[in-house]
Short mmCIF file of C-alpha atoms in Angstrom, two decimals:
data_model
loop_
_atom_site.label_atom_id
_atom_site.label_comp_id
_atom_site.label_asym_id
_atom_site.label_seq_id
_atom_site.Cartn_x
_atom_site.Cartn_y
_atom_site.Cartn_z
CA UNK A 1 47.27 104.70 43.78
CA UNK A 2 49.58 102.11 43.36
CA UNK A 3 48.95 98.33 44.63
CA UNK A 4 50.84 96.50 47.06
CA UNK A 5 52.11 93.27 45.69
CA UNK A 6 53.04 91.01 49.18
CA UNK A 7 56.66 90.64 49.73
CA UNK A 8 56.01 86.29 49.36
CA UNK A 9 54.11 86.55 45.86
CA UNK A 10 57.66 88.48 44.71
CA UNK A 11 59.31 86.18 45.85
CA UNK A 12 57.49 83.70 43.70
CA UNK A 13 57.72 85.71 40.49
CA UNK A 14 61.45 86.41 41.35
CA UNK A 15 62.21 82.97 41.24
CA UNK A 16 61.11 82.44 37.78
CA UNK A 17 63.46 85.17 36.66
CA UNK A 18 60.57 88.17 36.95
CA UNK A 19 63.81 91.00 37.36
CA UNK A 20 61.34 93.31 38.56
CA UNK A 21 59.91 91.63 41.33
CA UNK A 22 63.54 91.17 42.08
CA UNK A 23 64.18 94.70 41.95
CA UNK A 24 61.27 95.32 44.24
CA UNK A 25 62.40 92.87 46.99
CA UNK A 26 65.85 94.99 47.15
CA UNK A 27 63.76 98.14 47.82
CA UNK A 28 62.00 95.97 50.57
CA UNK A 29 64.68 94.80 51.81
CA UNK A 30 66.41 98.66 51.99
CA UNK A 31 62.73 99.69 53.21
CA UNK A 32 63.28 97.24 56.20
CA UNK A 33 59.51 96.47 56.54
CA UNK A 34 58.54 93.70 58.78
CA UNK A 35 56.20 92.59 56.10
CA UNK A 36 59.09 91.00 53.92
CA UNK A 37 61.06 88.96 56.79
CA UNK A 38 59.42 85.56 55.89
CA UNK A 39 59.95 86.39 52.08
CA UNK A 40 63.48 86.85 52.73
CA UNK A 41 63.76 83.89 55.28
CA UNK A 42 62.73 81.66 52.21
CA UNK A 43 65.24 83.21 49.82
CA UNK A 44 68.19 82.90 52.44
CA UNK A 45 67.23 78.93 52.30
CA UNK A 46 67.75 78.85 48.50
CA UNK A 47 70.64 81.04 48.63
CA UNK A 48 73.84 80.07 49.09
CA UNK A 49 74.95 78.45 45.56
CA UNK A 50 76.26 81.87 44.36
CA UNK A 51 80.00 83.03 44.58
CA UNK A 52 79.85 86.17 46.33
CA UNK A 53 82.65 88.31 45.82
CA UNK A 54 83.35 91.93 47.51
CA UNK A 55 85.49 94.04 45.57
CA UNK A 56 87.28 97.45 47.48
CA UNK A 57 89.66 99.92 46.84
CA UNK A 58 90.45 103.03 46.97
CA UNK A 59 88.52 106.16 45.31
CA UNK A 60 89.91 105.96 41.83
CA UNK A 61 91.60 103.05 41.51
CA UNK A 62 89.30 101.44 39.09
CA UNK A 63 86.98 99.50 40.87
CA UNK A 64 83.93 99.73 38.18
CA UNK A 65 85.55 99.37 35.38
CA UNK A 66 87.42 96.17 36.28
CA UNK A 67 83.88 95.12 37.65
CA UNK A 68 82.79 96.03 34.18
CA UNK A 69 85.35 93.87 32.47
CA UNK A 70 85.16 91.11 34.80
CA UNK A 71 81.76 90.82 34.03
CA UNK A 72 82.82 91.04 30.49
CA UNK A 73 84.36 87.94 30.57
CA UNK A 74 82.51 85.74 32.95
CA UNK A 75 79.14 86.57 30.57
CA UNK A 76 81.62 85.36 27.76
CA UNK A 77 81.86 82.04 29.75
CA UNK A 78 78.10 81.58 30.30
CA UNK A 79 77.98 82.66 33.90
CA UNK A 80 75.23 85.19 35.23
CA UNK A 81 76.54 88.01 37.14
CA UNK A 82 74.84 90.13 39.82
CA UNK A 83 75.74 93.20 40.75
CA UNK A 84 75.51 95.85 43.90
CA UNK A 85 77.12 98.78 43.51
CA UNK A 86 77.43 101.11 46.72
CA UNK A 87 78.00 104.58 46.28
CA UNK A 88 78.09 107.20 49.32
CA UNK A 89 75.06 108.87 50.83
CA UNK A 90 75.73 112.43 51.71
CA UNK A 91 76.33 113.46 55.34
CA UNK A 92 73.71 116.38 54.78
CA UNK A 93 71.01 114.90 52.90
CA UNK A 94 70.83 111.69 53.17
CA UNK A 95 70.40 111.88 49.21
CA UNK A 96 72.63 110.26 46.90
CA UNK A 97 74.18 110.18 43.30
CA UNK A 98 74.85 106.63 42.04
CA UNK A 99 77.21 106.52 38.71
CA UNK A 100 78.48 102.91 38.75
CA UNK A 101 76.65 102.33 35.90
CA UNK A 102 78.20 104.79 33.94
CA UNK A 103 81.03 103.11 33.95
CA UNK A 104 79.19 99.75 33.19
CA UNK A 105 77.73 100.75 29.90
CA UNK A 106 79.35 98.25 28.16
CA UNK A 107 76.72 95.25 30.40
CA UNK A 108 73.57 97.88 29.38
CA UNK A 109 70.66 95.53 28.25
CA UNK A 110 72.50 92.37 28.90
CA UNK A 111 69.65 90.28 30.48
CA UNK A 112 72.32 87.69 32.20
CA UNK A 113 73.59 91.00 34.33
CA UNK A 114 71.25 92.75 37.19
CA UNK A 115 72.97 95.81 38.71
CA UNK A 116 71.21 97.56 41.80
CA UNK A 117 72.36 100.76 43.03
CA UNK A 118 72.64 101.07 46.64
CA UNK A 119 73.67 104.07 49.06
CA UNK A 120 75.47 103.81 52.15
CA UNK A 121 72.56 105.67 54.49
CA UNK A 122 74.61 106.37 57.52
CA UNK A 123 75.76 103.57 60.07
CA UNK A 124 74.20 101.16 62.23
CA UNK A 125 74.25 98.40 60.33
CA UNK A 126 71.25 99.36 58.33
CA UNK A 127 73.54 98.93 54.91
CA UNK A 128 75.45 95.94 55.60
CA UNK A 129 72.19 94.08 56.25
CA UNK A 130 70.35 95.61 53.27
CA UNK A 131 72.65 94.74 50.67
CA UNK A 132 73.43 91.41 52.03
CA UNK A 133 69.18 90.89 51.38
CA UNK A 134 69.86 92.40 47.79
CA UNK A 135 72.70 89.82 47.33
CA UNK A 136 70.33 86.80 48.64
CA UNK A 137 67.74 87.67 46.37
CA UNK A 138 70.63 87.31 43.05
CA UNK A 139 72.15 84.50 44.62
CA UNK A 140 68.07 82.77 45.30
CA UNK A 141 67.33 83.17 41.62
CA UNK A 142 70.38 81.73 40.08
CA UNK A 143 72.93 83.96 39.55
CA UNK A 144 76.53 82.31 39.54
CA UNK A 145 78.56 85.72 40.40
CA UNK A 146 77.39 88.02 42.90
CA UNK A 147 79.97 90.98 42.74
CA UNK A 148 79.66 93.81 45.77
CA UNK A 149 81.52 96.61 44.63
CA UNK A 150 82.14 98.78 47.68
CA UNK A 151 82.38 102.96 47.87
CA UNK A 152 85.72 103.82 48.26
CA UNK A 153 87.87 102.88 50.92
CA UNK A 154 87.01 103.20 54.72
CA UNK A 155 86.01 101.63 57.56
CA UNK A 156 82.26 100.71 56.83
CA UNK A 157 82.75 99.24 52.86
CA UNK A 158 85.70 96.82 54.69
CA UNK A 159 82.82 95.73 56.59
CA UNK A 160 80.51 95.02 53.46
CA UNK A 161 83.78 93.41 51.78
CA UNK A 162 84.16 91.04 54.60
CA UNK A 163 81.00 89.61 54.31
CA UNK A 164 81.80 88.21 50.37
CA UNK A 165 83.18 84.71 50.07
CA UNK A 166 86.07 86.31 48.12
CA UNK A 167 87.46 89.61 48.88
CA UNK A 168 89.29 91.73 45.92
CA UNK A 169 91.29 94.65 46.63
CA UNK A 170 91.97 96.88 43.89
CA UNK A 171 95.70 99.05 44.07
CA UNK A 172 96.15 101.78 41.36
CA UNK A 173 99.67 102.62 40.26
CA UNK A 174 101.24 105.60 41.11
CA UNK A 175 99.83 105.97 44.70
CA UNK A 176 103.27 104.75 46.24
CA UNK A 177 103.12 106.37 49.93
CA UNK A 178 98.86 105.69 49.91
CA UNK A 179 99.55 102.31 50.04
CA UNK A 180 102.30 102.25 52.55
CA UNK A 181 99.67 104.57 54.73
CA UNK A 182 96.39 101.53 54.19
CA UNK A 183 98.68 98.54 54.82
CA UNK A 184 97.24 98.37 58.07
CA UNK A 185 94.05 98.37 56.90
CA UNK A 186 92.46 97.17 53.94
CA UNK A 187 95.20 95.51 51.95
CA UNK A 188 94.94 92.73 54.69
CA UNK A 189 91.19 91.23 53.92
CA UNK A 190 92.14 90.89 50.42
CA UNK A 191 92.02 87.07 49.21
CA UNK A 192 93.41 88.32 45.67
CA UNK A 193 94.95 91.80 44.69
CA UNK A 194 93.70 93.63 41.86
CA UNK A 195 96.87 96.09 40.32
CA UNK A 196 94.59 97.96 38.28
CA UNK A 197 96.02 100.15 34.95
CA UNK A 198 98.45 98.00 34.58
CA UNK A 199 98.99 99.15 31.03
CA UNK A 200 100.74 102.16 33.11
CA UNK A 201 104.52 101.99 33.19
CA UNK A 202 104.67 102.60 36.75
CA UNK A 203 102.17 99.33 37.60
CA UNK A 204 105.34 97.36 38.34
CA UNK A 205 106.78 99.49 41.01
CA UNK A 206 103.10 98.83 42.95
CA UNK A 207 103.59 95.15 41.84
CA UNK A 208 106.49 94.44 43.57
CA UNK A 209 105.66 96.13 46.59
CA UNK A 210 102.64 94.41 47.02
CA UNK A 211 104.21 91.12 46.75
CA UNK A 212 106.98 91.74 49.19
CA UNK A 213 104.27 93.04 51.87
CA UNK A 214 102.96 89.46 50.95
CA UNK A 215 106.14 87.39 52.05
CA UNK A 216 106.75 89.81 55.19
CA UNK A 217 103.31 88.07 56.97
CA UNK A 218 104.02 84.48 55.58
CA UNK A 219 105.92 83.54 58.60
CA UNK A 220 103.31 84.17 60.97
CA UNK A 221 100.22 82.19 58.84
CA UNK A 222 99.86 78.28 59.14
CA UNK A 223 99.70 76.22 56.05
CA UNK A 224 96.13 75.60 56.13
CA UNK A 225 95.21 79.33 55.35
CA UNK A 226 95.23 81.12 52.18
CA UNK A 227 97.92 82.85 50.04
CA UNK A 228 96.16 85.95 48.59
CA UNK A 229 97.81 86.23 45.27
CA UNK A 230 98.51 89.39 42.96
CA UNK A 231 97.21 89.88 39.80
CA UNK A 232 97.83 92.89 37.11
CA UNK A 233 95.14 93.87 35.18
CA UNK A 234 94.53 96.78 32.08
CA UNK A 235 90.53 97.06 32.46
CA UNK A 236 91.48 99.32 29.25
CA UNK A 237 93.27 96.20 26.84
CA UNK A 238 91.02 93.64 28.56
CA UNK A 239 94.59 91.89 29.99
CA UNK A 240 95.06 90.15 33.48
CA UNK A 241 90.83 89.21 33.72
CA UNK A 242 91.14 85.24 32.77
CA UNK A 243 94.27 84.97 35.49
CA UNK A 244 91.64 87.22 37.91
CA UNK A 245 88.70 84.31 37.26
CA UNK A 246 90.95 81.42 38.23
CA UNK A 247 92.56 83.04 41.24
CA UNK A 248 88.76 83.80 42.36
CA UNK A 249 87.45 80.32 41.39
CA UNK A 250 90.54 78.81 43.40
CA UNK A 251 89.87 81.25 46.47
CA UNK A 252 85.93 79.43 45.93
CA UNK A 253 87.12 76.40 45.71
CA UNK A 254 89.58 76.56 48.99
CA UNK A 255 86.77 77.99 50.55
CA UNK A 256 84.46 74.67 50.07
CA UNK A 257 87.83 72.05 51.27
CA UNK A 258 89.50 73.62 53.83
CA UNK A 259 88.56 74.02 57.70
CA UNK A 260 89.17 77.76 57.27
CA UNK A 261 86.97 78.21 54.51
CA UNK A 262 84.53 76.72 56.43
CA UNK A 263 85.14 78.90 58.79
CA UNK A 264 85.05 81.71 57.51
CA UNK A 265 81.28 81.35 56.24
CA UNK A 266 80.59 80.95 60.28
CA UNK A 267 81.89 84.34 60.42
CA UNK A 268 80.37 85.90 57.70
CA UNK A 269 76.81 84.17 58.82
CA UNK A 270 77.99 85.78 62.32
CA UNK A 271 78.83 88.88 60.64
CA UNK A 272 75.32 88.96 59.05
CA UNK A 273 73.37 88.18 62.52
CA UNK A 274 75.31 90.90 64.07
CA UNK A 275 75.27 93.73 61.29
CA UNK A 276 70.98 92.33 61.25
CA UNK A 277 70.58 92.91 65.19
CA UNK A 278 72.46 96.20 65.08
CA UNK A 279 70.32 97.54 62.66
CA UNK A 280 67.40 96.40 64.40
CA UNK A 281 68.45 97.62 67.92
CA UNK A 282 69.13 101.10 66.32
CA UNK A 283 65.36 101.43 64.14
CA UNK A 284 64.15 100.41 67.58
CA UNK A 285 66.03 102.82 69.60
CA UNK A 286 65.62 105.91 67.21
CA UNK A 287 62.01 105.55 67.23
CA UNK A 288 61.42 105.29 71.15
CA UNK A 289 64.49 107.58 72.33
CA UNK A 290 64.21 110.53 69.89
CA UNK A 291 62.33 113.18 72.27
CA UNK A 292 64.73 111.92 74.97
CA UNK A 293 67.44 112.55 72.81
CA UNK A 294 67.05 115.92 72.49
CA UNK A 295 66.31 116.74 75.37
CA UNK A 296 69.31 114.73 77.23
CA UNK A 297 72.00 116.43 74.52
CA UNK A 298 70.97 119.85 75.43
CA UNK A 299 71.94 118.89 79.04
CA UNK A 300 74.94 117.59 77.57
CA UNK A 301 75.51 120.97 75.59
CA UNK A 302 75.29 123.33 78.15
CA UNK A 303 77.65 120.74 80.65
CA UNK A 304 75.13 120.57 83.00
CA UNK A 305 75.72 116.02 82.63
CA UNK A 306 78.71 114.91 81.21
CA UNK A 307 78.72 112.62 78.08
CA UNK A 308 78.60 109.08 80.35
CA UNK A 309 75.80 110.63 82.34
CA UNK A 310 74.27 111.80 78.91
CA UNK A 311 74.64 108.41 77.54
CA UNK A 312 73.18 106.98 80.68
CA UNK A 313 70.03 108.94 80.60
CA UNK A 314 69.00 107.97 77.49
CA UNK A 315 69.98 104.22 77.52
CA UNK A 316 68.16 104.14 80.88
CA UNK A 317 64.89 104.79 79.31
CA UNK A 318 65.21 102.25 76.51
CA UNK A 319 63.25 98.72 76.43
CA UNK A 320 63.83 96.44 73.28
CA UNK A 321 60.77 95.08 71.99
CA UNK A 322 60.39 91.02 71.97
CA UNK A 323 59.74 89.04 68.57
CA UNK A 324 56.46 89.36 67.20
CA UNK B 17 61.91 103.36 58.20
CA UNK B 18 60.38 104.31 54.60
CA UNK B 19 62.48 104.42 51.70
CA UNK B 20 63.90 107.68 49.92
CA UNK B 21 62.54 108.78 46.82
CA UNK B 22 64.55 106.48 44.37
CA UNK B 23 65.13 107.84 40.54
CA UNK B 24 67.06 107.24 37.51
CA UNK B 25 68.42 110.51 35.60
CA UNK B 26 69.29 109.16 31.79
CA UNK B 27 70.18 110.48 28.64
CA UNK B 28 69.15 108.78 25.38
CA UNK B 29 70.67 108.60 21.98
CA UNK B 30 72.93 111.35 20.45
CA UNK B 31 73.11 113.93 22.96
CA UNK B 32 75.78 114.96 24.37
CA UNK B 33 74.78 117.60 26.91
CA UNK B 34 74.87 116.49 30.30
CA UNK B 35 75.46 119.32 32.62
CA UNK B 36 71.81 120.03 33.11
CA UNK B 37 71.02 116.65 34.27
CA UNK B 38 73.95 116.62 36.31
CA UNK B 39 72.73 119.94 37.77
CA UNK B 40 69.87 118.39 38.39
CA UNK B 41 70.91 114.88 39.77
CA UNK B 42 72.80 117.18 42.58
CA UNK B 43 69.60 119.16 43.27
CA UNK B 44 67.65 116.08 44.30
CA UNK B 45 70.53 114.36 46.13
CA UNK B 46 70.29 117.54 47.97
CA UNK B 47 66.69 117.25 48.38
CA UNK B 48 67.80 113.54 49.92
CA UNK B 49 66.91 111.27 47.08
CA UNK B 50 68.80 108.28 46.25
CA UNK B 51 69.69 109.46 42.23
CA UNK B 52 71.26 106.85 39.80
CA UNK B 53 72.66 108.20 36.50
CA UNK B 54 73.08 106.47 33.30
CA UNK B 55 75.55 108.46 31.93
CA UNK B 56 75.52 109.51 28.41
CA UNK B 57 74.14 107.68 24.85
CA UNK B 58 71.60 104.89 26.05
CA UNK B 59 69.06 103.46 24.06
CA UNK B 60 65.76 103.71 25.61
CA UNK B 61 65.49 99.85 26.32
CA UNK B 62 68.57 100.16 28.39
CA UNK B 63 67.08 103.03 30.02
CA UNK B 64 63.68 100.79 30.86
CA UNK B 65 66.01 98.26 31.52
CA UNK B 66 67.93 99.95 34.32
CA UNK B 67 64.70 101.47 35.43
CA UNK B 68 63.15 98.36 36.05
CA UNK B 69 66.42 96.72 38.06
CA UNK B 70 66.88 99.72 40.17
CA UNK B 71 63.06 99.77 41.19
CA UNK B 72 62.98 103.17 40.89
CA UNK B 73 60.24 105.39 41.78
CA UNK B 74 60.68 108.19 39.31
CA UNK B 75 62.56 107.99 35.52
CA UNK B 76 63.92 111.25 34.17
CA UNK B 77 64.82 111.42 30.70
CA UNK B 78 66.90 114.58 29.87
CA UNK B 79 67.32 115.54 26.07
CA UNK B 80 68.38 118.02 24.72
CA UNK B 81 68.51 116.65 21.08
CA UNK B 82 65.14 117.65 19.49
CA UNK B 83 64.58 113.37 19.80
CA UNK B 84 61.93 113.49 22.47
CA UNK B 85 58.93 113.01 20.10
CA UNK B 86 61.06 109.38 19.10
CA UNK B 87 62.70 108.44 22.20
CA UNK B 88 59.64 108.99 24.49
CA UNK B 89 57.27 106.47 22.64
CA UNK B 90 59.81 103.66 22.83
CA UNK B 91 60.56 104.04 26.30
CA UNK B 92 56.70 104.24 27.21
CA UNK B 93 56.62 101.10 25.25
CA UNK B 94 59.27 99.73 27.06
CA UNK B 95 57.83 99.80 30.53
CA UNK B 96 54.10 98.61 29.43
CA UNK B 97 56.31 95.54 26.99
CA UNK B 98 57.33 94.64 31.00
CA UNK B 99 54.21 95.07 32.79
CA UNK B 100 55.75 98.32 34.51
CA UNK B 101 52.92 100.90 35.81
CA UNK B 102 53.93 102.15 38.40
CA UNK B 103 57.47 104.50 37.57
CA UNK B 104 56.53 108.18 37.07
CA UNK B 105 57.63 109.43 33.74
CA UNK B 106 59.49 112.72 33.46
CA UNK B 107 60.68 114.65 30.76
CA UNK B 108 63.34 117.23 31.17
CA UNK B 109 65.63 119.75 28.94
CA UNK B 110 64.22 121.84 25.65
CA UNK B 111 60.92 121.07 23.89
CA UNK B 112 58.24 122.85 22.14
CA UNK B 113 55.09 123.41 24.00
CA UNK B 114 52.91 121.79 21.35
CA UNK B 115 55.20 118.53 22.11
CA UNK B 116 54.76 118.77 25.53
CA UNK B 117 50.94 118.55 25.62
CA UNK B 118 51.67 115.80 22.76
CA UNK B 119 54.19 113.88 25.48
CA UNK B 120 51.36 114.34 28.27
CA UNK B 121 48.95 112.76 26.20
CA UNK B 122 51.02 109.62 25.15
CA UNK B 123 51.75 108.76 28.79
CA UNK B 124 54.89 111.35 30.06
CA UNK B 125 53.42 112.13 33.37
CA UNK B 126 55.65 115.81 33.64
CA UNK B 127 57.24 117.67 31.55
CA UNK B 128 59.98 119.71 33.02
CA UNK B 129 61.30 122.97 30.54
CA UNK B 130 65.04 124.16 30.84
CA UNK B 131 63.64 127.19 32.77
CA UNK B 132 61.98 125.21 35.68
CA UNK B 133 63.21 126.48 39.14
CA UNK B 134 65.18 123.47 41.23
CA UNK B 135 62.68 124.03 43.89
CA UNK B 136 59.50 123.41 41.19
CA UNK B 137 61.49 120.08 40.01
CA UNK B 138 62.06 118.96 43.72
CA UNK B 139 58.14 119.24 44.39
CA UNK B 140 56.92 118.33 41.52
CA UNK B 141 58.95 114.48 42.26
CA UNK B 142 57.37 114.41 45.69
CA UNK B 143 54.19 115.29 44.78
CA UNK B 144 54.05 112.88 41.60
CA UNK B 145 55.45 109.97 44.15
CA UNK B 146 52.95 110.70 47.03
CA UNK B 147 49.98 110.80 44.19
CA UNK B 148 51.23 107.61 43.41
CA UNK B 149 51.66 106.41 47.07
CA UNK B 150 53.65 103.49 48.69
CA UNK B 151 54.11 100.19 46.76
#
């Protein structure tokens, strides 16, 4: 049988650089056991030095390579760079298939990069707070870069993204009417956008529309807040990546001067309680309401209740536990 | 709330035949375990490497090259080089039965042939893993 190192002596050999204690807190953290709350109390005090930045997209449009080739280049200038690649759970299964690192093979054996694997698992808030833990423990034991790279674009990974100091959205060329269709969605957390490919000769078309959505929302933002900038890059000829580090570094650096970078990391802490408590609430709930649930969504299924009185039923019988 | 069965599928060196490990890799994600994939041509202290940052339960080594009797010392001297001893060990794709008793001894903890049912290689994990028990 295996032994059970506690989740506080990890946290000690973490923070001398021990990767695989590292690695093991992440799988605590996914785990959720109670056990490693104080561990990860103590690493969210020494956190907070690291420049956490989400990068999104669409499926496709590059998002691992350019993570790849950022990477690339911020190694080249001495910086450590952590990694959390999300990748989809299935619907079905629950099971996964993680390939970021395919696409990564070029940061293989590099001991300045950790990249963790992590799968979406359903809802509730379970992911959010999981890989927020993972990012704590990179950002704890000195890593300069913390890069989320999301799954591809939704609902849930805007979430994650929201949560990084920087966002990046990534736009391929050539999806012309997909971006028109997202505009309302995802292009507008981005603090910098990525136009990824651009050794394509269609990258300029995406370009321009880009900045032109840019100018249409400038009347309505004050002066204080930021102007997300656009930046082409060719993950392929290594082009557009030094431009990408200064418009993240200035994004960082905004976010330490202004009032709305300061801000903003109340709502991200907020963002974290919330996304922490939600995944709480539902552990709690599944494990005391799960006969009930059955039983109450037969009801429901044969419209004997409807779905109010359903949902009634079964919050009626639920009591959230107190702090230990 | 316990964790999935985590494992890393790689393939090592000069061997270009991945559609058996990608078989498999959809097998288990079937079975609802979290699978990470190397991807092709990794040296086996990138493998241990990737193992060791992904904390994964299981590591599955697929080859197809005739390289096992090489590639499987180096990586078993990989993970004890970084105090690693508790990732099960699992060799996959075409090998001669005298090497398989050979890669038992020396520390492979399965040896799974190209002919082994999806069903064998799902039970085999979980078995291996709850031998092993929580960590």
């Amino acid at each position: 049988m295996a032994k059970f190192v506690p989740s506080d002596v990890l946290v000690e050999r973490a923070l001398v650089g021990d990767s695989a204690a590292m690695a093991r807190l992440m799988s605590r953290a996914e785990a959720a056991t109670p056990e490693c709350r104080p561990a990860f109390a103590r690493l969210y005090q020494k956190a907070g030095q690291a420049h956490i930045v989400g990068i999104t997209g669409v499926p496709g449009s590059g998002k691992s390579t350019l993570v790849s080739t950022l990477t690339l280049k911020l190694r080249a200038a001495g910086k450590r760079v952590g990694i959390i690649a999300v990748d989809p759970s299935s619907p079905y299964s629950g099971g996964s298939i993680m390939g970021d690192r395919i696409r990564m093979s070029a940061l293989a054996g590099d001991e300045g990069v950790f990249i963790r694997s992590m799968a979406t698992r359903g809802a509730h808030g379970g992911m959010a707070r999981a890989s927020l833990e993972a990012v704590d423990v990179l950002d704890a034991t000195g890593f300069d870069y913390v890069i989320i790279e999301t799954v591809g674009v939704g609902q849930a990974e805007v979430e994650i993204a929201r949560a990084a100091h920087t966002v990046v959205v990534v736009s391929a060329p050539g999806l012309g009417d997909d971006i028109q269709a997202i505009k309302a969605g995802i292009l507008e957390i981005a603090d910098v956008h990525v136009v990824s490919k651009c050794d394509r000769p269609d990258a300029n078309r995406t370009i321009s529309d880009l900045k032109t959505m840019l100018t249409l929302g400038l009347s309505l933002s004050g002066g204080a807040s930021w102007q997300p900038k656009v930046v082409p890059t060719s993950s392929a000829q290594g082009e557009g990546f030094e431009e990408l580090i200064t418009a993240l570094d200035r994004h960082a650096q905004w976010m330490r001067s202004s009032s709305a970078g300061q801000d903003r990391l109340r709502h991200i802490a907020e963002f974290r309680m919330l996304k922490t408590a939600e995944d709480l609430l539902s552990q709690q709930f599944l494990a005391t309401r799960k006969p009930a649930l059955a039983l109450i969504s037969g009801q429901l299924s044969e419209r004997r209740i409807s779905p109010y009185q359903a949902a009634e039923r079964l919050l009626a019988g639920f009591q959230l536990e107190g702090p230990a | 709330m316990t964790n999935k069965i985590r494992i890393l599928l790689a393939k090592v060196g000069l061997d270009g035949h991945d559609r058996g490990v990608k078989i498999v890799a959809r097998c288990l994600r079937d079975a609802g375990m979290d699978v990470v994939y190397t991807g092709l041509h990794r040296s086996p202290e990138e493998v241990v490497a990737a193992a060791v940052q992904e904390d994964v339960d299981v590591l599955g080594v697929s080859l197809l090259s005739g390289a096992h009797m090489t590639i499987f010392p180096k990586i078993i001297a990989g993970l004890k080089a970084r105090g690693v001893d508790d990732i099960i060990l699992l060799g996959g794709g075409v090998m001669p039965d005298e090497d398989v008793v050979a890669l038992k001894k020396m520390g492979v903890h399965e040896v799974l042939l190209q002919d082994t049912p999806p069903n064998t290689i799902i039970q085999t994990i979980e078995r291996l893993v709850a031998e092993r028990g929580d960590r």
